[in-house]
């Protein structure tokens, strides 16, 4: 998504004649590494905005460094409600969990599901999302009857699935990313649980279908981006993505593409200094977006 955006941004004259480039560091979503990377980035005068980290928890560990240095930290996948409370240099265009979890709860209610068993990744993001889901389900007249946390690198969920089954839910909610969510779906399917599965939009990826296989059938989720959306801006993006990479984009590809298109437009309109980027984000209006249609903060 980032690469496709860079190609498009640089093709028609770039940003006032200067090409956009990005420097990539793999933090492994480890909070200690994000702090070290943040110190490196703030000391590099070429860098005018930082994008990421992937997980909210890893990003939030580094937020004080970016805030103190006056370098925008733009968390395009950071949906934790407290992420942007890190300061006025901390920005996100991700759907906040305070919005996504009530949406998932309303979806369950519309399907007539009232007793939900939840599986959640045991991180600050996962625990917060689980609590927000439970609160929203209760407001809708239902109940989360069991909630089982798991670690990101776990592979065997059978004991947790048995505990969920014993709570007699009428549905199972996954608060997961696509690799772990797909493994959960497979093991729930193998355990012969017949309850419908609903899931946070973070599972949405063609890779989820690939890893989950037959167990993906019937899993329901809500997503802010879908490649069959008929809007012209989406279809142009999907066509170009498939031509370049030979596969359909997932929700994270869409978010990544949107983010660079947005930041490039901020730089074109308001300038390329760190302060320009921060000020411009607060002023920019109606930037085309494959996720939202148009973006204004």
CSV table of C-alpha atoms in Angstrom, one decimal:
chain,number,residue,atom,x,y,z
A,1,UNK,CA,0.0,0.0,0.0
A,2,UNK,CA,2.8,2.4,0.9
A,3,UNK,CA,4.8,1.5,-2.2
A,4,UNK,CA,1.8,2.0,-4.5
A,5,UNK,CA,1.1,5.4,-3.0
A,6,UNK,CA,4.8,6.5,-3.4
A,7,UNK,CA,4.7,5.5,-7.0
A,8,UNK,CA,1.6,7.6,-7.7
A,9,UNK,CA,2.8,10.5,-5.6
A,10,UNK,CA,6.2,10.7,-7.4
A,11,UNK,CA,4.9,10.2,-10.9
A,12,UNK,CA,3.3,13.6,-11.6
A,13,UNK,CA,6.1,15.9,-10.2
A,14,UNK,CA,6.2,14.5,-6.7
A,15,UNK,CA,6.0,17.1,-3.9
A,16,UNK,CA,6.9,20.4,-5.4
A,17,UNK,CA,9.5,18.6,-7.6
A,18,UNK,CA,10.9,16.6,-4.7
A,19,UNK,CA,10.3,12.8,-4.6
A,20,UNK,CA,8.8,11.2,-1.5
A,21,UNK,CA,10.8,8.3,0.0
A,22,UNK,CA,10.5,6.3,3.2
A,23,UNK,CA,12.9,4.7,5.5
A,24,UNK,CA,11.7,1.3,6.9
A,25,UNK,CA,12.6,-0.2,10.3
A,26,UNK,CA,11.3,-3.5,11.6
A,27,UNK,CA,10.5,-3.1,15.3
A,28,UNK,CA,8.7,-6.5,15.5
A,29,UNK,CA,6.0,-4.5,17.4
A,30,UNK,CA,8.4,-4.6,20.5
A,31,UNK,CA,8.0,-1.5,22.7
A,32,UNK,CA,11.7,-1.4,23.5
A,33,UNK,CA,12.6,-1.4,19.8
A,34,UNK,CA,10.1,1.3,18.9
A,35,UNK,CA,11.7,3.6,21.5
A,36,UNK,CA,15.2,3.0,20.0
A,37,UNK,CA,13.8,3.6,16.5
A,38,UNK,CA,12.1,6.8,17.7
A,39,UNK,CA,15.4,8.2,19.0
A,40,UNK,CA,17.0,7.4,15.6
A,41,UNK,CA,14.2,9.0,13.6
A,42,UNK,CA,13.9,12.3,15.6
A,43,UNK,CA,17.7,12.7,15.2
A,44,UNK,CA,17.5,12.4,11.4
A,45,UNK,CA,16.6,15.8,9.9
A,46,UNK,CA,15.5,14.1,6.6
A,47,UNK,CA,12.5,12.6,8.3
A,48,UNK,CA,9.5,14.9,8.5
A,49,UNK,CA,6.9,12.4,9.7
A,50,UNK,CA,6.9,9.0,11.3
A,51,UNK,CA,4.3,6.4,10.3
A,52,UNK,CA,3.5,3.4,12.6
A,53,UNK,CA,4.2,1.3,14.6
A,54,UNK,CA,1.7,-1.4,13.6
A,55,UNK,CA,0.4,-2.1,17.2
A,56,UNK,CA,-1.0,0.6,19.5
A,57,UNK,CA,1.0,-0.6,22.5
A,58,UNK,CA,4.3,-0.5,20.7
A,59,UNK,CA,3.5,2.9,19.2
A,60,UNK,CA,2.4,4.4,22.5
A,61,UNK,CA,5.7,3.5,24.2
A,62,UNK,CA,7.5,5.7,21.7
A,63,UNK,CA,4.9,8.6,21.6
A,64,UNK,CA,6.6,10.7,24.3
A,65,UNK,CA,9.8,10.8,22.2
A,66,UNK,CA,8.0,12.0,19.1
A,67,UNK,CA,5.9,14.5,21.1
A,68,UNK,CA,9.0,16.0,22.8
A,69,UNK,CA,10.9,16.3,19.5
A,70,UNK,CA,8.0,17.8,17.6
A,71,UNK,CA,7.9,15.0,15.0
A,72,UNK,CA,4.4,13.8,14.0
A,73,UNK,CA,3.8,10.1,14.9
A,74,UNK,CA,1.0,9.0,12.5
A,75,UNK,CA,-0.4,5.7,13.7
A,76,UNK,CA,-2.5,4.5,10.7
A,77,UNK,CA,-3.3,1.2,12.3
A,78,UNK,CA,-3.4,2.5,15.9
A,79,UNK,CA,-7.0,2.2,17.1
A,80,UNK,CA,-6.5,2.3,20.9
A,81,UNK,CA,-8.7,5.1,22.3
A,82,UNK,CA,-5.8,6.6,24.3
A,83,UNK,CA,-3.3,6.6,21.4
A,84,UNK,CA,-3.9,10.2,20.3
A,85,UNK,CA,-3.9,11.4,23.9
A,86,UNK,CA,-0.1,11.2,23.7
A,87,UNK,CA,0.0,14.9,22.5
A,88,UNK,CA,-0.7,17.2,19.6
A,89,UNK,CA,2.0,15.6,17.5
A,90,UNK,CA,0.2,12.1,17.8
A,91,UNK,CA,-2.3,11.5,15.0
A,92,UNK,CA,-4.2,8.6,13.6
A,93,UNK,CA,-6.7,7.9,10.8
A,94,UNK,CA,-7.6,4.4,12.1
A,95,UNK,CA,-11.1,3.6,13.2
A,96,UNK,CA,-11.1,4.0,17.0
A,97,UNK,CA,-12.0,1.0,19.1
A,98,UNK,CA,-14.6,3.2,20.9
A,99,UNK,CA,-16.4,3.2,17.5
A,100,UNK,CA,-15.6,-0.3,16.2
A,101,UNK,CA,-16.6,-2.4,19.2
A,102,UNK,CA,-20.1,-0.8,19.6
A,103,UNK,CA,-20.5,-1.4,15.8
A,104,UNK,CA,-19.6,-5.1,16.3
A,105,UNK,CA,-22.1,-5.2,19.3
A,106,UNK,CA,-24.9,-3.7,17.2
A,107,UNK,CA,-24.1,-6.2,14.4
A,108,UNK,CA,-24.5,-9.1,16.9
A,109,UNK,CA,-27.8,-7.6,18.1
A,110,UNK,CA,-29.1,-7.3,14.6
A,111,UNK,CA,-28.2,-11.0,14.1
A,112,UNK,CA,-30.2,-11.9,17.3
A,113,UNK,CA,-27.1,-12.9,19.2
A,114,UNK,CA,-27.3,-12.1,23.0
A,115,UNK,CA,-24.8,-14.4,24.7
A,116,UNK,CA,-21.3,-13.9,23.4
A,117,UNK,CA,-18.1,-15.7,24.2
A,118,UNK,CA,-15.0,-13.6,23.4
A,119,UNK,CA,-11.5,-14.6,22.4
A,120,UNK,CA,-9.1,-11.7,22.6
A,121,UNK,CA,-5.4,-11.2,22.0
A,122,UNK,CA,-4.0,-10.4,25.5
A,123,UNK,CA,-2.4,-7.0,24.8
A,124,UNK,CA,-3.4,-3.6,26.0
A,125,UNK,CA,-5.2,-3.2,22.6
A,126,UNK,CA,-7.0,-6.5,22.9
A,127,UNK,CA,-8.0,-6.1,26.5
A,128,UNK,CA,-9.3,-2.6,25.9
A,129,UNK,CA,-11.3,-3.7,22.8
A,130,UNK,CA,-12.8,-6.7,24.8
A,131,UNK,CA,-13.9,-4.3,27.6
A,132,UNK,CA,-15.5,-1.9,25.1
A,133,UNK,CA,-17.3,-4.8,23.4
A,134,UNK,CA,-18.6,-6.1,26.7
A,135,UNK,CA,-19.9,-2.7,27.6
A,136,UNK,CA,-21.6,-2.2,24.3
A,137,UNK,CA,-23.1,-5.7,24.3
A,138,UNK,CA,-24.6,-5.0,27.7
A,139,UNK,CA,-26.1,-1.7,26.5
A,140,UNK,CA,-27.7,-3.6,23.7
A,141,UNK,CA,-29.3,-6.0,26.1
A,142,UNK,CA,-26.9,-8.9,25.8
A,143,UNK,CA,-23.9,-10.3,27.8
A,144,UNK,CA,-20.4,-11.4,27.2
A,145,UNK,CA,-20.7,-14.7,29.1
A,146,UNK,CA,-17.0,-15.6,28.9
A,147,UNK,CA,-13.8,-14.0,27.7
A,148,UNK,CA,-10.5,-15.8,27.1
A,149,UNK,CA,-7.2,-14.0,26.5
A,150,UNK,CA,-4.3,-15.5,24.6
A,151,UNK,CA,-0.8,-14.5,23.7
A,152,UNK,CA,0.2,-13.4,20.2
A,153,UNK,CA,2.5,-16.4,19.7
A,154,UNK,CA,0.1,-19.1,21.0
A,155,UNK,CA,-0.9,-21.9,18.6
A,156,UNK,CA,-3.1,-24.2,20.7
A,157,UNK,CA,-6.4,-22.7,21.8
A,158,UNK,CA,-8.2,-25.9,22.7
A,159,UNK,CA,-8.4,-25.4,26.4
A,160,UNK,CA,-9.8,-21.8,26.0
A,161,UNK,CA,-12.3,-23.0,23.4
A,162,UNK,CA,-13.6,-25.7,25.8
A,163,UNK,CA,-14.1,-23.1,28.5
A,164,UNK,CA,-16.0,-20.9,26.0
A,165,UNK,CA,-18.1,-23.9,25.1
A,166,UNK,CA,-19.0,-24.6,28.7
A,167,UNK,CA,-20.3,-21.0,29.1
A,168,UNK,CA,-22.9,-21.8,26.5
A,169,UNK,CA,-22.7,-18.7,24.3
A,170,UNK,CA,-24.9,-18.3,21.2
A,171,UNK,CA,-21.9,-16.8,19.3
A,172,UNK,CA,-18.2,-16.3,19.5
A,173,UNK,CA,-16.4,-13.0,19.0
A,174,UNK,CA,-12.8,-12.8,17.9
A,175,UNK,CA,-10.7,-9.8,18.8
A,176,UNK,CA,-7.7,-10.8,16.8
A,177,UNK,CA,-5.4,-10.1,13.8
A,178,UNK,CA,-5.7,-12.3,10.8
A,179,UNK,CA,-3.0,-14.9,11.5
A,180,UNK,CA,-4.2,-15.7,15.1
A,181,UNK,CA,-7.9,-15.2,14.1
A,182,UNK,CA,-7.6,-17.7,11.3
A,183,UNK,CA,-6.0,-20.3,13.6
A,184,UNK,CA,-8.8,-19.7,16.2
A,185,UNK,CA,-11.5,-20.1,13.5
A,186,UNK,CA,-9.9,-23.4,12.4
A,187,UNK,CA,-9.7,-24.8,15.9
A,188,UNK,CA,-13.3,-23.6,16.7
A,189,UNK,CA,-14.4,-25.4,13.6
A,190,UNK,CA,-12.4,-28.6,14.5
A,191,UNK,CA,-14.0,-28.5,18.0
A,192,UNK,CA,-17.3,-28.8,16.2
A,193,UNK,CA,-18.7,-25.6,17.8
A,194,UNK,CA,-21.7,-24.5,15.7
A,195,UNK,CA,-22.1,-21.0,17.1
A,196,UNK,CA,-21.6,-18.2,14.5
A,197,UNK,CA,-18.4,-16.3,14.7
A,198,UNK,CA,-18.2,-12.5,14.6
A,199,UNK,CA,-14.9,-10.7,14.5
A,200,UNK,CA,-13.2,-7.3,14.7
A,201,UNK,CA,-12.3,-5.8,11.3
A,202,UNK,CA,-8.6,-6.5,12.1
A,203,UNK,CA,-9.0,-10.0,10.8
A,204,UNK,CA,-10.0,-8.9,7.4
A,205,UNK,CA,-7.4,-10.0,4.8
A,206,UNK,CA,-7.3,-12.5,1.9
A,207,UNK,CA,-4.7,-14.2,4.1
A,208,UNK,CA,-7.4,-14.9,6.7
A,209,UNK,CA,-9.3,-16.9,4.0
A,210,UNK,CA,-6.1,-18.7,3.0
A,211,UNK,CA,-5.0,-19.7,6.5
A,212,UNK,CA,-8.5,-20.5,7.9
A,213,UNK,CA,-9.5,-22.5,4.8
A,214,UNK,CA,-13.0,-24.0,5.1
A,215,UNK,CA,-13.3,-22.6,8.7
A,216,UNK,CA,-13.5,-19.1,7.2
A,217,UNK,CA,-17.0,-19.8,5.8
A,218,UNK,CA,-19.6,-18.0,7.8
A,219,UNK,CA,-17.3,-15.8,9.8
A,220,UNK,CA,-18.8,-12.3,9.9
A,221,UNK,CA,-16.9,-9.0,10.3
A,222,UNK,CA,-17.3,-5.3,9.9
A,223,UNK,CA,-14.6,-3.5,7.8
A,224,UNK,CA,-14.0,0.1,6.8
A,225,UNK,CA,-12.5,-1.0,3.5
A,226,UNK,CA,-13.6,-3.7,1.0
A,227,UNK,CA,-12.2,-4.1,-2.5
A,228,UNK,CA,-15.6,-4.7,-4.1
A,229,UNK,CA,-16.7,-1.2,-3.0
A,230,UNK,CA,-18.0,0.4,-6.3
A,231,UNK,CA,-16.6,3.9,-5.5
A,232,UNK,CA,-14.3,5.0,-8.4
A,233,UNK,CA,-11.4,5.9,-6.0
A,234,UNK,CA,-11.6,2.3,-4.5
A,235,UNK,CA,-11.8,0.6,-7.9
A,236,UNK,CA,-8.8,2.6,-9.3
A,237,UNK,CA,-6.8,1.7,-6.2
A,238,UNK,CA,-7.7,-2.0,-6.5
A,239,UNK,CA,-7.0,-2.1,-10.2
A,240,UNK,CA,-3.5,-0.6,-9.7
A,241,UNK,CA,-2.8,-2.7,-6.7
A,242,UNK,CA,-3.7,-6.0,-8.5
A,243,UNK,CA,-1.6,-4.9,-11.6
A,244,UNK,CA,1.4,-4.2,-9.4
A,245,UNK,CA,1.2,-7.1,-6.9
A,246,UNK,CA,-1.0,-9.7,-8.5
A,247,UNK,CA,-3.3,-9.9,-5.4
A,248,UNK,CA,-6.3,-8.0,-4.0
A,249,UNK,CA,-5.5,-5.4,-1.3
A,250,UNK,CA,-6.6,-6.0,2.3
A,251,UNK,CA,-7.8,-3.4,4.8
A,252,UNK,CA,-4.2,-2.6,5.9
A,253,UNK,CA,-3.1,-2.1,2.4
A,254,UNK,CA,-5.9,0.4,2.0
A,255,UNK,CA,-5.1,2.2,5.2
A,256,UNK,CA,-1.4,2.4,4.3
A,257,UNK,CA,-2.1,3.8,0.8
A,258,UNK,CA,-4.6,6.4,2.2
A,259,UNK,CA,-2.0,7.5,4.8
A,260,UNK,CA,0.8,8.4,2.3
A,261,UNK,CA,-1.7,10.0,-0.1
A,262,UNK,CA,-2.9,12.1,2.8
A,263,UNK,CA,0.5,13.1,4.1
A,264,UNK,CA,1.7,13.9,0.5
A,265,UNK,CA,-1.2,16.3,0.1
A,266,UNK,CA,-0.5,17.9,3.4
A,267,UNK,CA,3.1,18.5,2.3
A,268,UNK,CA,2.0,19.9,-1.1
A,269,UNK,CA,-0.4,22.4,0.5
A,270,UNK,CA,1.4,23.4,3.7
A,271,UNK,CA,5.1,22.6,3.3
A,272,UNK,CA,7.6,19.8,4.1
A,273,UNK,CA,9.0,20.8,7.5
A,274,UNK,CA,8.0,18.8,10.6
A,275,UNK,CA,6.0,21.8,11.9
A,276,UNK,CA,4.3,22.2,8.5
A,277,UNK,CA,3.1,18.5,8.6
A,278,UNK,CA,1.7,18.9,12.1
A,279,UNK,CA,0.0,22.2,11.4
A,280,UNK,CA,-1.2,21.0,8.0
A,281,UNK,CA,-3.0,17.9,9.4
A,282,UNK,CA,-5.1,20.2,11.4
A,283,UNK,CA,-6.1,22.3,8.4
A,284,UNK,CA,-6.3,19.8,5.5
A,285,UNK,CA,-9.8,19.3,4.0
A,286,UNK,CA,-11.5,16.5,2.0
A,287,UNK,CA,-8.5,14.5,0.8
A,288,UNK,CA,-9.7,11.5,-1.4
A,289,UNK,CA,-9.6,8.3,0.6
A,290,UNK,CA,-10.3,4.6,-0.3
A,291,UNK,CA,-11.4,4.0,3.3
A,292,UNK,CA,-13.5,7.1,4.2
A,293,UNK,CA,-14.3,8.7,0.8
A,294,UNK,CA,-12.7,12.0,2.0
A,295,UNK,CA,-10.6,12.9,5.0
A,296,UNK,CA,-10.8,15.9,7.2
A,297,UNK,CA,-9.6,15.9,10.8
